[in-house]
CSV table of C-alpha atoms in Angstrom, one decimal:
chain,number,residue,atom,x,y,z
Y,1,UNK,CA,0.0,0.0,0.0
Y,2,UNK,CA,1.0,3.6,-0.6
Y,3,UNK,CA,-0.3,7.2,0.0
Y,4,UNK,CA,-3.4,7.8,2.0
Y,5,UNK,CA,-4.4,3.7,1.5
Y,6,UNK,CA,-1.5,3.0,3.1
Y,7,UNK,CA,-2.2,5.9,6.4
Y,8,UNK,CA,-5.7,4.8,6.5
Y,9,UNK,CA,-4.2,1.1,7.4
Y,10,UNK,CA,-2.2,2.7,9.9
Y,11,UNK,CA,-5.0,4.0,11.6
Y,12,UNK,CA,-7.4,1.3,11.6
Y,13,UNK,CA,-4.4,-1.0,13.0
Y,14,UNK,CA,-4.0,1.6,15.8
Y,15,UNK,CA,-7.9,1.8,16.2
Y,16,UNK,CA,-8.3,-1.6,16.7
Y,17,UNK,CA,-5.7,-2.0,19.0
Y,18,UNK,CA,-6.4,0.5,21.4
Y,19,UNK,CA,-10.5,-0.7,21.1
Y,20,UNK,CA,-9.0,-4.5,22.0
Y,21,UNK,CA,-7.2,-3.5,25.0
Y,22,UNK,CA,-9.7,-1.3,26.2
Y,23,UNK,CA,-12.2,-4.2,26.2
Y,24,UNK,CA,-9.3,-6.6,27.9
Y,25,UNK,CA,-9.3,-4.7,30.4
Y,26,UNK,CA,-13.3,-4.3,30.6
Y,27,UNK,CA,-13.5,-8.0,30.5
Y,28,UNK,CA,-10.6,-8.2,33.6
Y,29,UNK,CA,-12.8,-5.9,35.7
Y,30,UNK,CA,-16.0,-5.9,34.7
Y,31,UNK,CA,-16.8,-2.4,35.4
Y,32,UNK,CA,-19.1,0.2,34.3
Y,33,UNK,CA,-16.0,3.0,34.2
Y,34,UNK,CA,-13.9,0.2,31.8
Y,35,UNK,CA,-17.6,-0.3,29.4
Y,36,UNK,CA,-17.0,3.4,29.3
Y,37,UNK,CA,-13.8,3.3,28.4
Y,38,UNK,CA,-14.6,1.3,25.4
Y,39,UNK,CA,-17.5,3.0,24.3
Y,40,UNK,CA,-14.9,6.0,24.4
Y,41,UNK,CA,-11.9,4.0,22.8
Y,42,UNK,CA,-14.5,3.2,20.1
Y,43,UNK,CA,-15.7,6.3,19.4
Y,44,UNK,CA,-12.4,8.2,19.1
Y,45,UNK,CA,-10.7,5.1,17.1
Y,46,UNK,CA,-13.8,5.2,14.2
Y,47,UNK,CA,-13.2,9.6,14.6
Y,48,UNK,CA,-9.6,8.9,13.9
Y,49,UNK,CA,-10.2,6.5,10.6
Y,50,UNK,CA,-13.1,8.3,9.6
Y,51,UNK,CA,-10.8,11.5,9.2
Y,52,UNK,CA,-7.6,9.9,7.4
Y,53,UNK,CA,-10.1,8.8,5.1
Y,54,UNK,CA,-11.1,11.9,4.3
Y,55,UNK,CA,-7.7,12.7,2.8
Y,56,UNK,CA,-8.6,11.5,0.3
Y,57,UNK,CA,-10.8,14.4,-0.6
Y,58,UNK,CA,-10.4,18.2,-1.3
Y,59,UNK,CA,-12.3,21.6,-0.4
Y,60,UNK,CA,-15.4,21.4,0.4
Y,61,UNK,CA,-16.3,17.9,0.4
Y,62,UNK,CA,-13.2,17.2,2.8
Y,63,UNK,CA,-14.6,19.2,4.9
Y,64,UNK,CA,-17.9,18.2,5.3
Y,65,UNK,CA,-16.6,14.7,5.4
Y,66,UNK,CA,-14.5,15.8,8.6
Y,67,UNK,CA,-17.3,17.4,9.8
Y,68,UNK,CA,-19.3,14.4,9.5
Y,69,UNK,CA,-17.1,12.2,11.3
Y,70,UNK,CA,-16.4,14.7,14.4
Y,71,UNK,CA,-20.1,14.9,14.6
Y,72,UNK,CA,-20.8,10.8,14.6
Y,73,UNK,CA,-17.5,11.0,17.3
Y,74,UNK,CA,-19.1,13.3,19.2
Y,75,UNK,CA,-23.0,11.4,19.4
Y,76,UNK,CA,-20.8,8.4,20.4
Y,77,UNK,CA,-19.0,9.9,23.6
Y,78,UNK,CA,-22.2,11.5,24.5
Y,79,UNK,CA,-23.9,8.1,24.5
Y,80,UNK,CA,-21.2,6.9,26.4
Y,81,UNK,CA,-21.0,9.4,29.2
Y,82,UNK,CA,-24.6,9.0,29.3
Y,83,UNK,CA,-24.1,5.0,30.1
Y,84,UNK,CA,-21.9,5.9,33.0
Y,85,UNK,CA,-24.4,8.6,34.1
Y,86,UNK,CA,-27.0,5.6,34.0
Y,87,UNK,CA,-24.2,2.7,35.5
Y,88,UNK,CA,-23.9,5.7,38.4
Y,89,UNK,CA,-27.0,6.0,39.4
Y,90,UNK,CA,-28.0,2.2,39.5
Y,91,UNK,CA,-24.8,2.1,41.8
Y,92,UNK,CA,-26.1,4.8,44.0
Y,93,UNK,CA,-29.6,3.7,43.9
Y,94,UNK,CA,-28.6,0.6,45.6
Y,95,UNK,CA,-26.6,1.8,47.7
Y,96,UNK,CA,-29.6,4.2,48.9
Y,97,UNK,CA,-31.8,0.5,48.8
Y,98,UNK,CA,-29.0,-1.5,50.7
Y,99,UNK,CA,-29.1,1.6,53.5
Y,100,UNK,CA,-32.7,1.6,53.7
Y,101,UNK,CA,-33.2,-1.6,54.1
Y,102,UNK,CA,-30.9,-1.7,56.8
Y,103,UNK,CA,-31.6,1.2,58.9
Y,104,UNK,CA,-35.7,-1.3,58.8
Y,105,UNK,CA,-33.7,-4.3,59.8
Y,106,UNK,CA,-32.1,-2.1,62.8
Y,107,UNK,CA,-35.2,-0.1,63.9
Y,108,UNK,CA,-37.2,-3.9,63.8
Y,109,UNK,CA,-34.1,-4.9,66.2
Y,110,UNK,CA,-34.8,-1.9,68.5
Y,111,UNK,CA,-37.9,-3.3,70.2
Y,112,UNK,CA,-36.0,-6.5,71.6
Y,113,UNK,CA,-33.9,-6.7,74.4
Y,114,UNK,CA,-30.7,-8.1,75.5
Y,115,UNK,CA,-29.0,-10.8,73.8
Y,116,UNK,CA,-32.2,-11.0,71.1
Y,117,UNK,CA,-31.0,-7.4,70.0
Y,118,UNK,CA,-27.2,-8.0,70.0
Y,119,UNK,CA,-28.4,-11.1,67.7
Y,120,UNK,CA,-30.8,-9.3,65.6
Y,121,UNK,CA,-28.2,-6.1,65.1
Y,122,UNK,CA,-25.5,-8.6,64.3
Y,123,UNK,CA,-27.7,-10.5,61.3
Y,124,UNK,CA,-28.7,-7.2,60.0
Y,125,UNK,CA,-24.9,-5.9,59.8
Y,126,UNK,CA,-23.8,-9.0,58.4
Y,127,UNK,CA,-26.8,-9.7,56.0
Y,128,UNK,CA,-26.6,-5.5,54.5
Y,129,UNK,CA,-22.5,-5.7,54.9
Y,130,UNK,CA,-22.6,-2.9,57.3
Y,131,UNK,CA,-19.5,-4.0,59.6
């Protein structure tokens, strides 16, 4: 390959390498910030093709054609900072459940007495991980 063929290549090597570790490293963890991180690596990988591609062009339609692509990178990082929006407020939401719950579980324990209580309090601390 030669000229712009051979750059677009490049870039599409490079894209899909950083797109594959970022997903290693999702698949390691398994967390929402690493799906992110993907989503992102995708986005600006596909941004980065999409534009060496459009070297091909000349005036006007290179431009729009650059325009085009920023615009499709920039829908894709929006959707993924709105997944980790989402991913942090299911986190937060059960954490406000798991609390809830627990402060029940302690206020049941409350109207028992002596070793009862210390029993009841212990379950509820271990069963809501509240050590």
């Amino acid at each position: 390959m030669k000229d712009n063929g051979k750059d677009v290549c490049i870039e599409e090597a490079k894209a899909k390498e950083k797109v594959t570790l970022a997903e290693l490293e999702y698949s390691y963890t398994g967390k929402a910030a690493d799906m992110t991180k993907v989503l992102q690596a995708k986005a600006k990988s596909a941004y980065a093709v999409a534009k060496e591609k459009c070297d091909d062009l000349a005036g006007n339609p290179k431009d729009v054609c650059i325009k085009e692509a920023k615009a499709v990178e920039v829908k894709a990082l929006a959707d993924a900072k709105l997944g980790k929006q989402i991913g942090e407020a299911k986190t937060e939401a059960t954490d406000d459940k798991i609390d809830a719950n627990y402060k029940v579980a302690i206020e049941k324990c409350d109207a028992l007495a002596g070793d009862a209580k210390t029993s009841c309090v212990a379950a509820a601390k271990a069963k809501f991980g509240k050590n």
